PDB file of C-alpha atoms in Angstrom:
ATOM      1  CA  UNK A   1      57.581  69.354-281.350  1.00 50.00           C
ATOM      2  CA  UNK A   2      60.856  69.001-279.173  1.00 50.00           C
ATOM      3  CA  UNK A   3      59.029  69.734-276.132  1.00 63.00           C
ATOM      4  CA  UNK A   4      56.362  67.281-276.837  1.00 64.00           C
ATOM      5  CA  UNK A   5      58.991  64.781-277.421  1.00 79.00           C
ATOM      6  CA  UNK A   6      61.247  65.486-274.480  1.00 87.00           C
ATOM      7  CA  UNK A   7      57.725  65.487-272.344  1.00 87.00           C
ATOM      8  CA  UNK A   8      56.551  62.155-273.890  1.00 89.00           C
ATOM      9  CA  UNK A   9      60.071  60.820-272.788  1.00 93.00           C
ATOM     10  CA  UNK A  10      60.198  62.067-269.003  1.00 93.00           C
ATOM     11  CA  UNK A  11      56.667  60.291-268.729  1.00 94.00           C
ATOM     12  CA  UNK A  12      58.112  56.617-270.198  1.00 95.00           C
ATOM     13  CA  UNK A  13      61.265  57.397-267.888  1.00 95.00           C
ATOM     14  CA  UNK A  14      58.689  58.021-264.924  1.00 96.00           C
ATOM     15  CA  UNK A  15      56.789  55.013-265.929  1.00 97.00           C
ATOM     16  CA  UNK A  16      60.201  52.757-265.846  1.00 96.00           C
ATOM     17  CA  UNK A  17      61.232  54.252-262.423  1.00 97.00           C
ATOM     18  CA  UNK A  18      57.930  53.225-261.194  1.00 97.00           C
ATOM     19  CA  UNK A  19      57.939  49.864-262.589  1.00 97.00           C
ATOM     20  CA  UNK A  20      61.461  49.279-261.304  1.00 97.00           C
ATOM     21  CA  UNK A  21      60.427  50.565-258.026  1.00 97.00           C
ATOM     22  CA  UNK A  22      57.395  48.039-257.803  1.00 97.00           C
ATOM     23  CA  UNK A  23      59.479  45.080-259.205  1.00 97.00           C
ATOM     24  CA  UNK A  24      61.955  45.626-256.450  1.00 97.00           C
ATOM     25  CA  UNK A  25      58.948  45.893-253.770  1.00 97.00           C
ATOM     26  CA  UNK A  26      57.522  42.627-255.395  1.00 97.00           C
ATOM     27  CA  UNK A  27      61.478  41.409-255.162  1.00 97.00           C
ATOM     28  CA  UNK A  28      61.532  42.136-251.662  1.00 96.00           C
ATOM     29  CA  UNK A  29      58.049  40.381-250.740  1.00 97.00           C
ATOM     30  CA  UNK A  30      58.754  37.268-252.398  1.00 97.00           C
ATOM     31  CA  UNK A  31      62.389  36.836-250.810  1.00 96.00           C
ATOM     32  CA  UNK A  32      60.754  37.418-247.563  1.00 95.00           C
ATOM     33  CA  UNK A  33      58.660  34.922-247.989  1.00 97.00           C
ATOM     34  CA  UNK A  34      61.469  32.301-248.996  1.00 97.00           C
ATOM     35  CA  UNK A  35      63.598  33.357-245.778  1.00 96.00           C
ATOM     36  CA  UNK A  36      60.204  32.865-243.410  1.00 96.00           C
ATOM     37  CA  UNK A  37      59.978  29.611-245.195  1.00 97.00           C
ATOM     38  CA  UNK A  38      63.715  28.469-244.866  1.00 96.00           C
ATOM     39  CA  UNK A  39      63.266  29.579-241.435  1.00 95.00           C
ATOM     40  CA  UNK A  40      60.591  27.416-240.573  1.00 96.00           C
ATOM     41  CA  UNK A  41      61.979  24.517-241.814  1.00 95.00           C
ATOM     42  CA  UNK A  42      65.427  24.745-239.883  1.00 94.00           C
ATOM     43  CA  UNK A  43      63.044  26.099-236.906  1.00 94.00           C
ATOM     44  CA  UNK A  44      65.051  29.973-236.964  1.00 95.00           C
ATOM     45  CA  UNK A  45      62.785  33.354-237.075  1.00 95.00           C
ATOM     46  CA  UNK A  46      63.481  35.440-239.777  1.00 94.00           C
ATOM     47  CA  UNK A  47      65.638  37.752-237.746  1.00 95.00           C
ATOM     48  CA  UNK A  48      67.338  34.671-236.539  1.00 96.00           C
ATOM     49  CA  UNK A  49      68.186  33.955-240.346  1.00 95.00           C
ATOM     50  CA  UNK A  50      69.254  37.654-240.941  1.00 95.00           C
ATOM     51  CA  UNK A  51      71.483  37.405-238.020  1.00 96.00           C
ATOM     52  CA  UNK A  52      73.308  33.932-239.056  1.00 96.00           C
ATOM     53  CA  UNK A  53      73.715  35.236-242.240  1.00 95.00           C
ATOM     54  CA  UNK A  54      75.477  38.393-241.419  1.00 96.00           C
ATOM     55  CA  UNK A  55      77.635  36.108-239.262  1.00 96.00           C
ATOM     56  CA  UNK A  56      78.400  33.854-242.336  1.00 94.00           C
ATOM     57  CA  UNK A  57      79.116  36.528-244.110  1.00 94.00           C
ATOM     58  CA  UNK A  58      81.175  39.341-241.820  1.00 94.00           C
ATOM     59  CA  UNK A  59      81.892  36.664-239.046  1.00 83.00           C
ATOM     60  CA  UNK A  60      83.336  36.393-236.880  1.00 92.00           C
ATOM     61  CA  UNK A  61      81.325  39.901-235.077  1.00 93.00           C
ATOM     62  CA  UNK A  62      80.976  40.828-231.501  1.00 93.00           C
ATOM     63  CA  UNK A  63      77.615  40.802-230.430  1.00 95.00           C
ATOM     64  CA  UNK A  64      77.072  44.309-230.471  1.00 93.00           C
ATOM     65  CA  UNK A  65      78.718  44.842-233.772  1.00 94.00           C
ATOM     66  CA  UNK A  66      76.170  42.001-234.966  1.00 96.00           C
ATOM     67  CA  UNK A  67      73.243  44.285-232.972  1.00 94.00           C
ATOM     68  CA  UNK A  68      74.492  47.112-235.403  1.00 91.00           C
ATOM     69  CA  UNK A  69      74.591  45.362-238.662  1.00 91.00           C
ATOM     70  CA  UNK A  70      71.226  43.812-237.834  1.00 92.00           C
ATOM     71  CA  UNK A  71      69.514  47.170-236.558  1.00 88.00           C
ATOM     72  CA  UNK A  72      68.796  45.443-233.018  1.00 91.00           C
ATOM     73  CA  UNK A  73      68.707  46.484-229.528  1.00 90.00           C
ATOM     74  CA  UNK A  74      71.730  44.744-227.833  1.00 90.00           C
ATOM     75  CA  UNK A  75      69.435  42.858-225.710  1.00 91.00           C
ATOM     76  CA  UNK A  76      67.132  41.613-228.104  1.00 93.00           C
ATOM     77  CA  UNK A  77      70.637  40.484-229.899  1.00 95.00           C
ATOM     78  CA  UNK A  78      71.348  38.497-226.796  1.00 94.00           C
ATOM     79  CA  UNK A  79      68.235  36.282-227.108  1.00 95.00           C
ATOM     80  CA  UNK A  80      69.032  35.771-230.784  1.00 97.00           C
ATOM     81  CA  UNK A  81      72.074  34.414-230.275  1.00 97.00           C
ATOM     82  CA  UNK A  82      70.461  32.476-227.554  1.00 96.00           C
ATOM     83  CA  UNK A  83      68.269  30.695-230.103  1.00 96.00           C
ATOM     84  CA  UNK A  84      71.637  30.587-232.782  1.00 96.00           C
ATOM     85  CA  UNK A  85      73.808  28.776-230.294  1.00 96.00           C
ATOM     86  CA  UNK A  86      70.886  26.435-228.774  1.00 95.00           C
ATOM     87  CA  UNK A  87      70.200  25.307-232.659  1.00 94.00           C
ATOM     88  CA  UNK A  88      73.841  24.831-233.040  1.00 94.00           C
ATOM     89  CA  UNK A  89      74.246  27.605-235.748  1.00 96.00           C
ATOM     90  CA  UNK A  90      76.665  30.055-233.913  1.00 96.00           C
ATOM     91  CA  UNK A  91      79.005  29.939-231.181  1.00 95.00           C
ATOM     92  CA  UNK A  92      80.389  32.617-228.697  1.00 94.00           C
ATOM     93  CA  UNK A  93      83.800  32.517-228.223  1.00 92.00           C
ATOM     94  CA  UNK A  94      86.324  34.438-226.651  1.00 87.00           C
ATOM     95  CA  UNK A  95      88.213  37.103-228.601  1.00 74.00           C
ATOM     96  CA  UNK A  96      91.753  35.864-228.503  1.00 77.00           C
ATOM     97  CA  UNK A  97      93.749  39.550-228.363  1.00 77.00           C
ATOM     98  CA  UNK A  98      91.104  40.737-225.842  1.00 76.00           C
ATOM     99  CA  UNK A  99      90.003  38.234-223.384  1.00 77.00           C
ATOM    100  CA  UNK A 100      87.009  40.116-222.082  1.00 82.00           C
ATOM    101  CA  UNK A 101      85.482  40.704-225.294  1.00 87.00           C
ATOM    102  CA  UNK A 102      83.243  38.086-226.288  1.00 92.00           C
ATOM    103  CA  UNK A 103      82.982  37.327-230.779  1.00 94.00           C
ATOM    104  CA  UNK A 104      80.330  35.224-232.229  1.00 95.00           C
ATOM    105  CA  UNK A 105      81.467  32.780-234.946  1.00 94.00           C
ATOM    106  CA  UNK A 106      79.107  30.722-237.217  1.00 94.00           C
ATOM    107  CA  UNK A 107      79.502  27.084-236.936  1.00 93.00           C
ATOM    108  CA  UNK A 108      79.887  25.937-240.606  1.00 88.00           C
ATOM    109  CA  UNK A 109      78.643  22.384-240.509  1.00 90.00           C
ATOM    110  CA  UNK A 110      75.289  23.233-240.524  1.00 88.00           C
ATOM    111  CA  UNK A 111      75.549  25.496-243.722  1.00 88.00           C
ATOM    112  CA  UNK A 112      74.825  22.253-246.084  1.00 91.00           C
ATOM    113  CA  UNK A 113      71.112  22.536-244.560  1.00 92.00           C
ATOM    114  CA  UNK A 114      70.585  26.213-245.663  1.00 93.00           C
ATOM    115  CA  UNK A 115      72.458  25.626-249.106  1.00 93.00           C
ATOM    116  CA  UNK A 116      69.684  22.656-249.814  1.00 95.00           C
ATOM    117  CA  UNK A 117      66.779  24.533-248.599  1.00 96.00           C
ATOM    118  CA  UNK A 118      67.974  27.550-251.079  1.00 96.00           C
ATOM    119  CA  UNK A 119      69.177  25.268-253.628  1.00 97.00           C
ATOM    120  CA  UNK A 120      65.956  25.733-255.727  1.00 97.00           C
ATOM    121  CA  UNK A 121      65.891  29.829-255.650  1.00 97.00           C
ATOM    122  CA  UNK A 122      69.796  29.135-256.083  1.00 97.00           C
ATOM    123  CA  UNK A 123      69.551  27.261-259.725  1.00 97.00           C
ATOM    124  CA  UNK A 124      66.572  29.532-260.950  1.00 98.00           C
ATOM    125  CA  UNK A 125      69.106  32.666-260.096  1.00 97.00           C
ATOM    126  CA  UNK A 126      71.411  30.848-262.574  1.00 98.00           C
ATOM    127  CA  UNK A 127      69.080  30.510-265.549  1.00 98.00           C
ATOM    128  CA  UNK A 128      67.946  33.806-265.527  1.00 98.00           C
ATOM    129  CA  UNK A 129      71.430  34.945-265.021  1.00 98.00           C
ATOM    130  CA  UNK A 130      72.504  32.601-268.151  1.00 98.00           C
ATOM    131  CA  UNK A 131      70.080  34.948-269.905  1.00 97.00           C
ATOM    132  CA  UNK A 132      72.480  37.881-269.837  1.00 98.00           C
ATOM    133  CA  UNK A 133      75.867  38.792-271.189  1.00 98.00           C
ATOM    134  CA  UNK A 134      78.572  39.786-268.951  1.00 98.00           C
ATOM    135  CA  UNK A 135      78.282  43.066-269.575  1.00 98.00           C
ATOM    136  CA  UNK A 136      74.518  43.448-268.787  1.00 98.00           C
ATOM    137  CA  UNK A 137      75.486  40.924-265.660  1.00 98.00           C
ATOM    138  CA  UNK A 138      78.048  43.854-264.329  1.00 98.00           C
ATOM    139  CA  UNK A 139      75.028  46.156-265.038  1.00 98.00           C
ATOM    140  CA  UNK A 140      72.856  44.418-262.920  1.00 97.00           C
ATOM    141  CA  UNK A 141      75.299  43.787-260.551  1.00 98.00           C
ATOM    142  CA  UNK A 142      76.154  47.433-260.091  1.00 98.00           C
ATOM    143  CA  UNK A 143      72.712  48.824-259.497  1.00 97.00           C
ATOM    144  CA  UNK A 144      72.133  45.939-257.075  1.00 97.00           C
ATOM    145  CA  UNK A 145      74.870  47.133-255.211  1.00 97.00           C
ATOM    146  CA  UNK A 146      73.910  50.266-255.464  1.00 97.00           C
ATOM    147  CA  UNK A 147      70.335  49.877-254.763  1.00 97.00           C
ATOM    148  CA  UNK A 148      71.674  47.725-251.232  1.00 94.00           C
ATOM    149  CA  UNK A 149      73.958  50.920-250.324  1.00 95.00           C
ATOM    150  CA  UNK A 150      70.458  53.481-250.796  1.00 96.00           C
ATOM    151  CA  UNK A 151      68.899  51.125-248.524  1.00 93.00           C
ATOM    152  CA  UNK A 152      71.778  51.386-245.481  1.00 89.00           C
ATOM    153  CA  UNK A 153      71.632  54.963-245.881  1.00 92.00           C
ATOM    154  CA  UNK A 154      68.001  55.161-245.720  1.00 93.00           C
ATOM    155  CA  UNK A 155      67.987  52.539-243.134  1.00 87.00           C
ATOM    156  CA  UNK A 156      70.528  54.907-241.076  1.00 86.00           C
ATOM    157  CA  UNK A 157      68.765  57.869-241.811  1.00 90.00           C
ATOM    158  CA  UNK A 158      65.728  56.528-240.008  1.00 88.00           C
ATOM    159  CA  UNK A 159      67.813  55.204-237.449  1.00 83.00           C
ATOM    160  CA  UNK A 160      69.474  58.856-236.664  1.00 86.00           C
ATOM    161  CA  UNK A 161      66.224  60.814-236.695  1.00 79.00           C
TER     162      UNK A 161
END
C-alpha cells in the first residue's frame, strides 16, 4: 500500500509542477500583453520598455552593459536608445571618471506617465498580495526570485551555445 501511496503522491506533485508551470506561462502572456499595451500608449516598443526599465532600475549603464542585460546586439541597442532619448525617456551622458565612455541615465520626469499607465495592474498586485500573510508573502517572494534567476541562467545558456 506504501508504494501505491508514494505513487499516487509523485502524480499530484507532477500535476502541481505542471499547473505551476502553465500559470507562470499564462503569467508571462498576460504581462506581455500589458507592457505592448503601456508601450503603445507612451508610443515605446516593447524592447524599448524593457530597455528603460533596466535603466530605471540598474541605471545609470553604458550602452553595451544595457545591450547585455537586455540580450541585444550593440547596434540594435544603439537605435533603442535612439528612440529612448528622441521620446525624452533616457539620456547619454558622459561618464565623469572616464571621459570617453559614454553612460545612459533615465530621465525621471517622465516616470509619473508609466506609474499611471501601471497604476491599475499596480493596485490589483496589492489586493491579492493583502490576501497573504507575511510569511506566505516571503514564500512567494523567494520562488519569484528564484524562478527570475532559472530564467538568466537559461537565458545564458542559450546565449553560450
Amino acid at each position: 500500500m506504501v508504494a501505491k501511496s508514494d505513487a499516487g503522491q509523485a502524480r499530484r506533485r507532477r500535476r502541481l509542477t505542471t499547473a505551476v508551470k502553465e500559470s507562470l506561462r499564462d503569467l508571462r502572456v498576460q504581462l506581455a500583453l500589458l507592457n505592448h499595451r503601456v508601450g503603445a500608449r507612451v508610443d515605446l516598443k516593447d524592447v524599448d520598455l524593457d530597455c528603460l526599465d533596466l535603466v530605471n532600475r540598474h541605471g545609470p549603464l553604458s550602452p553595451s552593459a544595457l545591450a547585455q542585460q537586455a540580450g541585444l546586439h550593440p547596434a540594435t541597442m544603439t537605435g533603442i536608445l535612439d528612440r529612448l532619448e528622441r521620446g525624452g525617456w533616457v539620456v547619454r551622458e558622459r561618464d565623469r571618471a572616464d571621459r570617453r565612455a559614454v553612460v545612459v541615465r533615465p530621465l525621471r520626469e517622465r516616470n509619473g506617465e508609466l506609474l499611471r499607465q501601471y497604476a491599475g495592474m499596480n493596485n490589483l498586485m496589492d489586493d491579492i498580495c493583502a490576501g497573504y500573510d507575511e510569511a506566505e508573502l516571503e514564500l512567494l517572494a523567494g520562488f519569484l526570485r528564484r524562478v527570475a534567476d532559472a530564467g538568466r541562467d537559461a537565458t545564458d545558456d542559450l546565449a553560450a551555445g
